[in-house]
Amino acid sequence: HTHKENIMNPIKTTLLTLSLLTASIGAQAAELPQSAVLQYSGSYGIPATMTFTRSGNQYKIVSTIKVPLYNIRFESGGSINGTTLNPSYYKDVRGGKLYAEAKFSGGNITYGKAGDLKTEKSGPAMDLFTLAWQLAANDVRLPSGLKITNGKKLYTVGSMNKIGSESYKLNGGTTPVSKYRVRRGDDTVTYSFASDIDNIPAQISYTDDGKTYNLKLTSVKINGKVVKP
C-alpha cells in the first residue's frame, strides 16, 4: 500500500505542477506584445496610430492623431512589473510643441500644461493609453484607488462597467470586442478590447476640452506580423 502511494506521489506532484503551469499560462493569456502597431480611424475619419513597444521591463506607448493642419502626439513610458504597468512620464505634444505633461514618481504626480506644473500625492495614477494596456494585460480589471491624468488634470476613477459586446471589421475579417465604460471625474471614457487578439485596445473614446476623440481599430500588426481574424 505504502509502496503504491510512493509511486503515486511523484505522478501527483507532476500533475499538480502541470496544472499550476497551465493555470499560470491561462492567467497570462493576454501577454503584452513586444511590439504592436495599431491603426485607428478617428472622428471624421481622421487617421490615428498607436504603437506599443517594450524592451526588457520598459514600455513605451506613442499615439499620433493626424488632425487637420497639425499632429497631436501622446507619449507615455515606464516600467512593467509582472502585468502591472508603472508609468514614469506622459506627454501631450501638439504641432511639435509640448502642450501638457505628467511625471509619476514615488506616489507623487507632477502634472499640468507646459510651464504651469503642480505636484500632488496620488497613489496609483495612469494616463488613458497606459490604462488601456494595463486593462488588456489584466483581464480588464481596474487597479484599485486609481487616478487618471490627461496631463492637464488629475481625475478620480469611479467605477468600470461592461456595457456590451460587438464585432469589429479588421484586416478583412471580423473579431469580437468587449466594451467597457470607465467613470473619470464627472465624465466617462469608453474602451473596447479585442478578446481574441490578446485584449488589444480596439476602441478608445473620450472627451477633452470639448473635443471628442473616438479611435476605432482598423488594422493591427503584432510583433511585426499583420493579424488577420
Rosetta silent file (secondary structure, phi, psi, omega in degrees, C-alpha in Angstrom):
SEQUENCE: HTHKENIMNPIKTTLLTLSLLTASIGAQAAELPQSAVLQYSGSYGIPATMTFTRSGNQYKIVSTIKVPLYNIRFESGGSINGTTLNPSYYKDVRGGKLYAEAKFSGGNITYGKAGDLKTEKSGPAMDLFTLAWQLAANDVRLPSGLKITNGKKLYTVGSMNKIGSESYKLNGGTTPVSKYRVRRGDDTVTYSFASDIDNIPAQISYTDDGKTYNLKLTSVKINGKVVKP
SCORE:     score description
SCORE:     0.000 S_00000001
   1 L     0.000  -49.821 -178.818    0.000    0.000    0.000 S_00000001
   2 H   -64.371  -41.013 -178.620    2.734    2.400    1.059 S_00000001
   3 H   -59.456  -42.996  179.988    4.867    1.400   -1.916 S_00000001
   4 H   -61.715  -43.605  179.071    1.967    2.187   -4.281 S_00000001
   5 H   -60.000  -41.464 -179.637    1.483    5.609   -2.644 S_00000001
   6 H   -60.754  -37.986  177.979    5.182    6.361   -3.071 S_00000001
   7 H   -67.697  -39.122 -176.764    4.909    5.676   -6.781 S_00000001
   8 H   -67.559  -35.203 -173.947    1.780    7.847   -6.988 S_00000001
   9 H   -55.016  -50.138  178.784    3.300   10.831   -5.192 S_00000001
  10 H   -59.875  -36.126  179.768    5.744   11.849   -7.952 S_00000001
  11 H   -66.042  -45.076  178.434    2.923   11.448  -10.501 S_00000001
  12 H   -58.457  -44.832 -178.984    0.615   13.575   -8.347 S_00000001
  13 H   -60.188  -44.963 -179.893    3.362   16.166   -7.970 S_00000001
  14 H   -61.646  -45.084  179.769    3.933   16.238  -11.723 S_00000001
  15 H   -61.426  -42.493 -179.779    0.209   16.578  -12.401 S_00000001
  16 H   -62.748  -45.339  179.386   -0.053   19.359   -9.828 S_00000001
  17 H   -59.048  -44.910  179.593    2.941   21.144  -11.367 S_00000001
  18 H   -60.510  -44.389 -177.192    1.365   20.806  -14.817 S_00000001
  19 H   -67.875  -34.602  177.328   -1.980   22.140  -13.633 S_00000001
  20 H   -66.865  -41.176  177.814   -0.256   25.080  -11.898 S_00000001
  21 H   -60.611  -46.130 -179.173    1.717   25.794  -15.085 S_00000001
  22 H   -61.673  -42.033 -179.865   -1.438   25.672  -17.168 S_00000001
  23 H   -60.872  -42.624 -176.961   -3.189   27.975  -14.694 S_00000001
  24 H   -71.438  -32.830  175.933   -0.364   30.491  -14.863 S_00000001
  25 H   -65.281  -42.308  178.182   -0.320   30.318  -18.675 S_00000001
  26 H   -57.986  -43.247 -175.858   -4.085   30.909  -18.626 S_00000001
  27 H   -66.786  -25.694 -178.580   -3.686   33.920  -16.360 S_00000001
  28 L  -104.292   25.983 -176.195   -1.194   35.468  -18.779 S_00000001
  29 L   -54.068  -40.193 -179.247   -3.266   34.748  -21.874 S_00000001
  30 L   -93.995   60.555 -178.639   -3.230   38.435  -22.766 S_00000001
  31 L   -67.650  140.896 -179.286    0.522   38.750  -22.559 S_00000001
  32 L   -67.269  132.697 -179.136    1.748   42.179  -23.585 S_00000001
  33 L   -69.046  163.334  172.089    3.350   42.036  -27.041 S_00000001
  34 L   -70.907  -39.133  176.022    6.963   43.041  -27.673 S_00000001
  35 E  -151.094  143.453  176.046    5.607   45.428  -30.273 S_00000001
  36 E  -142.690  134.931  174.904    2.193   46.323  -31.626 S_00000001
  37 E  -119.057  113.789 -175.404    1.246   48.856  -34.295 S_00000001
  38 E  -112.362  125.046  176.932   -2.454   49.678  -34.196 S_00000001
  39 E  -100.005  133.602 -179.638   -4.112   51.790  -36.895 S_00000001
  40 E  -123.565  157.286  167.784   -7.315   53.586  -35.955 S_00000001
  41 E  -108.393  124.131 -177.287   -9.903   55.669  -37.693 S_00000001
  42 L   -93.862 -170.990  176.420  -10.762   58.679  -35.522 S_00000001
  43 H   -55.680  143.427 -178.622  -13.690   61.102  -35.518 S_00000001
  44 H    58.193   24.814  177.702  -14.423   62.407  -39.060 S_00000001
  45 H    71.151   15.262  179.146  -12.224   59.585  -40.428 S_00000001
  46 L   -67.704  128.272 -178.956   -9.026   61.212  -39.108 S_00000001
  47 E   -75.184  146.175  177.330   -6.276   58.529  -39.078 S_00000001
  48 E  -141.259  149.803  179.161   -4.512   57.670  -35.820 S_00000001
  49 E  -131.766  135.426  172.207   -1.738   55.216  -34.964 S_00000001
  50 E  -121.533  127.538  174.221   -0.788   53.751  -31.592 S_00000001
  51 E  -113.889  136.499  175.579    2.470   51.868  -31.153 S_00000001
  52 E  -118.203  124.696  176.680    3.241   49.824  -28.061 S_00000001
  53 E  -134.165  147.562  172.244    6.823   48.640  -27.616 S_00000001
  54 E  -137.122  146.747  172.932    8.680   47.055  -24.772 S_00000001
  55 E  -137.743  123.761 -173.131   12.300   46.165  -24.214 S_00000001
  56 L    60.564 -128.567 -179.339   13.205   44.305  -21.062 S_00000001
  57 L  -101.990   17.842  179.064   10.932   45.686  -18.363 S_00000001
  58 E  -104.058  143.738  175.546   10.470   49.092  -20.030 S_00000001
  59 E  -129.208  158.605  176.849    7.468   50.037  -22.160 S_00000001
  60 E  -145.371  135.750  178.148    6.617   52.974  -24.405 S_00000001
  61 E  -125.169  124.729  177.956    3.289   53.934  -25.993 S_00000001
  62 E  -123.831  122.456  177.352    3.107   56.543  -28.735 S_00000001
  63 E  -118.126  127.917 -179.467   -0.252   57.614  -30.179 S_00000001
  64 E  -120.142  126.952  176.895   -0.380   60.032  -33.088 S_00000001
  65 E  -115.904  121.260 -176.886   -3.587   61.652  -34.303 S_00000001
  66 E   -89.224   78.013  177.397   -3.323   63.498  -37.611 S_00000001
  67 E   -75.078  157.589 -179.057   -5.826   66.297  -37.053 S_00000001
  68 L   -54.381  137.247  175.077   -6.121   68.852  -39.882 S_00000001
  69 L    78.894  -29.652  175.978   -3.139   71.241  -40.008 S_00000001
  70 E  -155.068  165.115 -179.844   -1.117   69.618  -37.216 S_00000001
  71 E   -97.281  144.487  168.626   -0.353   66.369  -35.407 S_00000001
  72 E  -108.562  133.415 -179.357   -1.198   65.509  -31.819 S_00000001
  73 E  -127.367  121.479  175.304    1.219   63.058  -30.236 S_00000001
  74 E  -106.473  126.988 -179.717    0.586   61.380  -26.897 S_00000001
  75 E  -129.645  135.096  172.815    3.583   59.562  -25.462 S_00000001
  76 E  -140.758  156.340 -179.658    3.930   57.613  -22.249 S_00000001
  77 E  -159.043  164.637 -179.580    6.520   55.258  -20.867 S_00000001
  78 E   170.051 -150.619 -175.913    7.631   53.473  -17.755 S_00000001
  79 E  -119.164  159.048  177.796    8.290   50.000  -16.417 S_00000001
  80 E  -115.294  128.954  177.264    6.402   46.705  -16.373 S_00000001
  81 E  -123.515  103.063 -173.711    6.345   44.584  -13.244 S_00000001
  82 L    68.708 -115.293  176.228    4.559   41.280  -13.947 S_00000001
  83 L  -113.448   18.821  179.610    1.349   42.506  -15.586 S_00000001
  84 E  -104.730  128.615  176.301    1.393   45.942  -13.939 S_00000001
  85 E   -94.770  128.175  178.580    2.423   48.987  -15.935 S_00000001
  86 E  -115.177   97.803 -177.641    4.061   51.732  -13.879 S_00000001
  87 E   -67.726  146.413  173.113    4.222   54.927  -15.939 S_00000001
  88 E  -110.837  -23.243  178.154    7.076   57.345  -15.282 S_00000001
  89 E  -153.498  160.659  174.054    6.020   60.066  -17.733 S_00000001
  90 E  -146.926  136.715 -179.557    3.257   61.175  -20.099 S_00000001
  91 E  -133.589  139.131  173.444    3.457   63.934  -22.729 S_00000001
  92 E  -115.174  108.774 -175.317    0.846   65.626  -24.903 S_00000001
  93 E  -113.529  124.026 -177.209    2.677   67.253  -27.819 S_00000001
  94 E  -120.208  126.224 -179.344    0.721   69.364  -30.333 S_00000001
  95 L    55.637   34.601  177.707    2.197   70.649  -33.572 S_00000001
  96 L    82.285   -3.401  179.814    5.650   69.678  -32.250 S_00000001
  97 E  -111.031  140.475  177.801    5.289   71.731  -29.033 S_00000001
  98 E   -65.043  124.137 -177.473    4.813   70.313  -25.535 S_00000001
  99 E  -101.857  -45.463  178.305    1.233   71.120  -24.515 S_00000001
 100 E  -154.110  158.876 -179.358    0.846   69.221  -21.221 S_00000001
 101 E  -153.989  165.772  173.787    2.719   66.541  -19.301 S_00000001
 102 E  -141.985  142.992  175.173    2.738   64.343  -16.214 S_00000001
 103 E  -126.664  131.522 -175.805    5.605   62.796  -14.271 S_00000001
 104 E  -111.383  126.471  172.623    4.978   59.925  -11.877 S_00000001
 105 E  -158.628  131.957  173.890    7.351   59.081   -9.032 S_00000001
 106 L    48.475   47.029  176.547    7.078   57.523   -5.589 S_00000001
 107 L    79.489    1.801  175.088    3.339   58.069   -5.113 S_00000001
 108 E  -111.395  151.737  172.736    3.548   61.672   -6.354 S_00000001
 109 E  -130.571  131.960  175.365    2.409   63.053   -9.678 S_00000001
 110 E  -109.422  123.672 -173.454    3.595   66.335  -11.203 S_00000001
 111 E  -149.631  166.207  175.471    1.270   67.486  -13.965 S_00000001
 112 E   144.992  177.219  174.909   -0.138   70.443  -15.841 S_00000001
 113 E   -69.808  154.783 -178.163    0.096   72.474  -19.021 S_00000001
 114 L   -50.446  129.487  177.793    3.646   73.263  -20.135 S_00000001
 115 L    82.514   -0.220 -179.660    5.193   75.835  -17.772 S_00000001
 116 E  -139.690   67.072 -173.135    2.409   75.502  -15.179 S_00000001
 117 E   -97.963  147.110  171.961    3.084   72.274  -13.258 S_00000001
 118 E  -134.385  156.179 -177.397    1.914   71.230   -9.813 S_00000001
 119 E  -114.866  136.438  177.653    2.744   68.196   -7.668 S_00000001
 120 E  -135.881  152.844  168.283    0.271   66.093   -5.690 S_00000001
 121 E   -74.642  134.696 -173.990    0.347   62.882   -3.708 S_00000001
 122 L  -134.711  -18.764 -169.824   -1.671   60.468   -5.795 S_00000001
 123 L    69.269 -156.331 -177.107   -1.210   56.756   -5.166 S_00000001
 124 L   -65.208  130.253  179.482   -1.617   54.733   -8.384 S_00000001
 125 E  -142.998  147.033 -178.658   -2.079   57.018  -11.421 S_00000001
 126 E  -147.060  158.147  168.494   -2.005   56.408  -15.179 S_00000001
 127 E   -86.741  169.237 -175.663   -2.672   58.160  -18.446 S_00000001
 128 H   -60.548  -33.445 -174.956   -5.509   56.878  -20.670 S_00000001
 129 H   -79.878  -40.656  174.425   -3.206   54.955  -23.013 S_00000001
 130 H   -61.229  -41.378 -179.735   -1.216   53.197  -20.284 S_00000001
 131 H   -61.734  -37.885  178.816   -4.540   52.277  -18.661 S_00000001
 132 H   -56.895  -45.765 -178.205   -5.756   50.714  -21.936 S_00000001
 133 H   -76.053  -31.962  175.245   -2.782   48.306  -21.957 S_00000001
 134 H   -60.457  -46.133  179.350   -2.961   47.754  -18.183 S_00000001
 135 H   -65.584  -40.540 -179.833   -6.583   46.608  -18.587 S_00000001
 136 H   -58.709  -39.873 -175.185   -5.650   44.483  -21.627 S_00000001
 137 H   -82.127   -9.211 -173.720   -2.998   42.619  -19.631 S_00000001
 138 L  -127.132   40.322  178.897   -5.212   42.068  -16.589 S_00000001
 139 L    46.772   40.522  176.548   -8.465   40.661  -17.984 S_00000001
 140 L    54.462   48.440  172.366   -9.930   44.174  -17.839 S_00000001
 141 L  -107.369  131.692 -175.876   -9.597   44.581  -14.075 S_00000001
 142 L   -82.705  131.541  174.039   -9.206   48.129  -12.835 S_00000001
 143 L   -61.090  142.664 -175.901   -6.390   48.844  -10.326 S_00000001
 144 L   -78.741  148.008  178.004   -7.984   49.989   -7.061 S_00000001
 145 L    67.650   23.919 -173.611   -7.792   53.640   -5.977 S_00000001
 146 L   -75.918  144.202  168.911   -6.660   54.644   -9.471 S_00000001
 147 E  -116.921  148.968  179.226   -6.413   58.199  -10.744 S_00000001
 148 E  -115.742  140.677  174.149   -6.269   59.121  -14.442 S_00000001
 149 E  -124.557  148.198  171.112   -4.434   62.082  -15.906 S_00000001
 150 L  -111.235   18.799 -176.794   -4.551   63.690  -19.344 S_00000001
 151 L    91.720  -46.770 -176.850   -1.544   65.820  -18.375 S_00000001
 152 L   -80.738  -41.103 -175.612   -3.718   68.858  -17.661 S_00000001
 153 L  -132.098  164.842  176.270   -5.871   67.415  -14.854 S_00000001
 154 E  -118.187  124.254 -176.346   -5.953   64.539  -12.413 S_00000001
 155 E  -115.255  145.289  171.845   -9.245   62.642  -12.174 S_00000001
 156 E   -83.196  136.675  177.393  -10.500   60.103   -9.664 S_00000001
 157 E   -89.082  125.552  179.142  -11.696   56.913  -11.319 S_00000001
 158 E   -82.270  -96.421 -175.681  -15.147   55.925  -10.117 S_00000001
 159 E  -120.105  170.058  171.555  -16.404   52.633  -11.472 S_00000001
 160 E  -132.825  129.947 -178.657  -15.922   50.496  -14.547 S_00000001
 161 E  -129.048  143.145  173.445  -18.803   48.580  -16.153 S_00000001
 162 E   -77.030  131.359 -175.608  -19.048   46.227  -19.084 S_00000001
 163 E  -118.755   11.955  175.057  -21.578   47.745  -21.478 S_00000001
 164 E   141.267  179.300  178.446  -21.757   45.102  -24.189 S_00000001
 165 E  -135.170  151.647  174.374  -20.042   43.122  -26.932 S_00000001
 166 E  -155.021  179.994  176.196  -19.899   43.529  -30.691 S_00000001
 167 E  -109.962  141.010  176.485  -17.902   42.503  -33.773 S_00000001
 168 E  -111.963  141.835  170.355  -15.339   44.740  -35.447 S_00000001
 169 E   -78.755  131.320 -174.983  -14.224   44.588  -39.064 S_00000001
 170 E  -151.807  125.089  177.164  -10.459   44.229  -39.005 S_00000001
 171 L    44.931   42.466  175.977   -7.861   43.476  -41.715 S_00000001
 172 L    83.270    1.111  176.128  -10.513   41.899  -43.925 S_00000001
 173 E  -128.124 -167.296  172.771  -12.102   39.760  -41.196 S_00000001
 174 E  -129.674  149.985 -179.135  -14.235   40.330  -38.090 S_00000001
 175 E  -140.474  142.898 -179.690  -13.282   39.930  -34.457 S_00000001
 176 E   -73.567  141.618  174.324  -15.313   40.067  -31.220 S_00000001
 177 E  -129.793  148.784  176.025  -14.766   43.006  -28.869 S_00000001
 178 E  -109.227  137.562 -173.005  -15.970   43.680  -25.312 S_00000001
 179 E  -109.497  136.408 -179.692  -16.937   47.235  -24.394 S_00000001
 180 E  -132.767  149.783  175.356  -16.383   48.939  -21.017 S_00000001
 181 E  -119.291  128.427  179.491  -17.165   52.344  -19.598 S_00000001
 182 E  -110.031  129.651  175.981  -14.871   53.934  -17.004 S_00000001
 183 E   -82.364  124.581 -178.103  -16.092   56.884  -14.907 S_00000001
 184 E  -123.838  105.093 -175.026  -13.447   59.609  -14.905 S_00000001
 185 L    58.252 -125.092 -179.004  -14.350   62.514  -12.635 S_00000001
 186 L  -104.709   16.400  172.233  -17.738   63.618  -13.941 S_00000001
 187 E  -127.992 -168.308 -176.406  -17.370   62.175  -17.444 S_00000001
 188 E  -133.931  155.862  172.801  -16.633   58.771  -18.975 S_00000001
 189 E  -121.009  133.610  177.904  -14.038   57.011  -21.101 S_00000001
 190 E  -108.039  129.161  176.068  -15.120   54.050  -23.261 S_00000001
 191 E  -119.551  141.292  167.834  -12.671   51.252  -24.001 S_00000001
 192 E  -122.534  145.262 -178.541  -13.232   48.189  -26.182 S_00000001
 193 E  -125.210  135.987  179.553  -10.902   45.195  -26.165 S_00000001
 194 E   -82.751   98.306 -170.448  -10.436   42.556  -28.888 S_00000001
 195 L   -62.366  -27.162  179.807  -10.859   39.449  -26.746 S_00000001
 196 L   -86.450  -10.386 -178.224   -9.410   37.068  -29.394 S_00000001
 197 L  -118.985   62.774  176.754   -6.314   39.213  -30.014 S_00000001
 198 L    52.421   30.226  176.674   -4.753   39.400  -26.535 S_00000001
 199 L    61.025   25.759 -178.730   -7.315   42.043  -25.483 S_00000001
 200 E   -60.878  148.960 -178.105   -5.615   44.764  -27.531 S_00000001
 201 E   -65.262  113.734 -177.079   -7.415   48.135  -27.293 S_00000001
 202 E   -94.145  -21.042  176.960   -9.927   48.133  -30.188 S_00000001
 203 E  -154.450  140.503  171.815  -11.542   51.446  -29.306 S_00000001
 204 E  -134.081  124.208 -176.748  -10.784   54.405  -27.051 S_00000001
 205 E  -134.427  125.634 -179.403  -13.383   57.142  -26.813 S_00000001
 206 E  -159.146  168.334  178.928  -13.231   60.212  -24.554 S_00000001
 207 E  -120.349  134.740  175.968  -13.770   63.969  -24.457 S_00000001
 208 E  -138.030  134.377  178.102  -11.129   66.587  -23.642 S_00000001
 209 L    50.065   39.184  178.323  -11.516   70.379  -23.869 S_00000001
 210 L    75.912   -3.528  177.235  -14.889   69.911  -25.548 S_00000001
 211 E  -100.438  136.132  178.051  -13.354   67.759  -28.319 S_00000001
 212 E  -101.107  127.709  175.664  -14.406   64.121  -28.592 S_00000001
 213 E  -104.830  125.435  177.328  -11.797   61.564  -29.618 S_00000001
 214 E  -132.236   96.928 -175.695  -13.206   58.266  -30.841 S_00000001
 215 E   -96.852  121.601 -177.936  -10.446   55.963  -32.054 S_00000001
 216 E  -120.967  126.962 -173.570  -11.652   52.745  -33.682 S_00000001
 217 E   -62.534  132.835  176.786   -9.222   49.992  -34.678 S_00000001
 218 E  -118.197  -30.121  175.218   -8.911   49.268  -38.421 S_00000001
 219 E  -157.231  158.527 -175.186   -5.742   47.158  -38.622 S_00000001
 220 E  -147.526  139.710  171.371   -3.084   45.708  -36.350 S_00000001
 221 E  -119.279  130.176  176.438    0.417   44.306  -36.515 S_00000001
 222 E  -119.579  128.019 -176.972    1.745   42.372  -33.519 S_00000001
 223 L    49.125   40.773  174.364    5.467   41.623  -33.283 S_00000001
 224 L    85.892   -6.959 -178.588    5.780   42.654  -36.941 S_00000001
 225 E  -108.635  135.155  176.352    3.013   40.384  -38.288 S_00000001
 226 E   -67.671  131.851 -179.825   -0.342   41.572  -39.622 S_00000001
 227 L   -94.521  120.991  176.467   -3.141   39.995  -37.567 S_00000001
 228 L  -113.031  117.044 -179.202   -5.999   38.633  -39.682 S_00000001
 229 L   -64.134    0.000    0.000   -9.016   37.460  -37.680 S_00000001
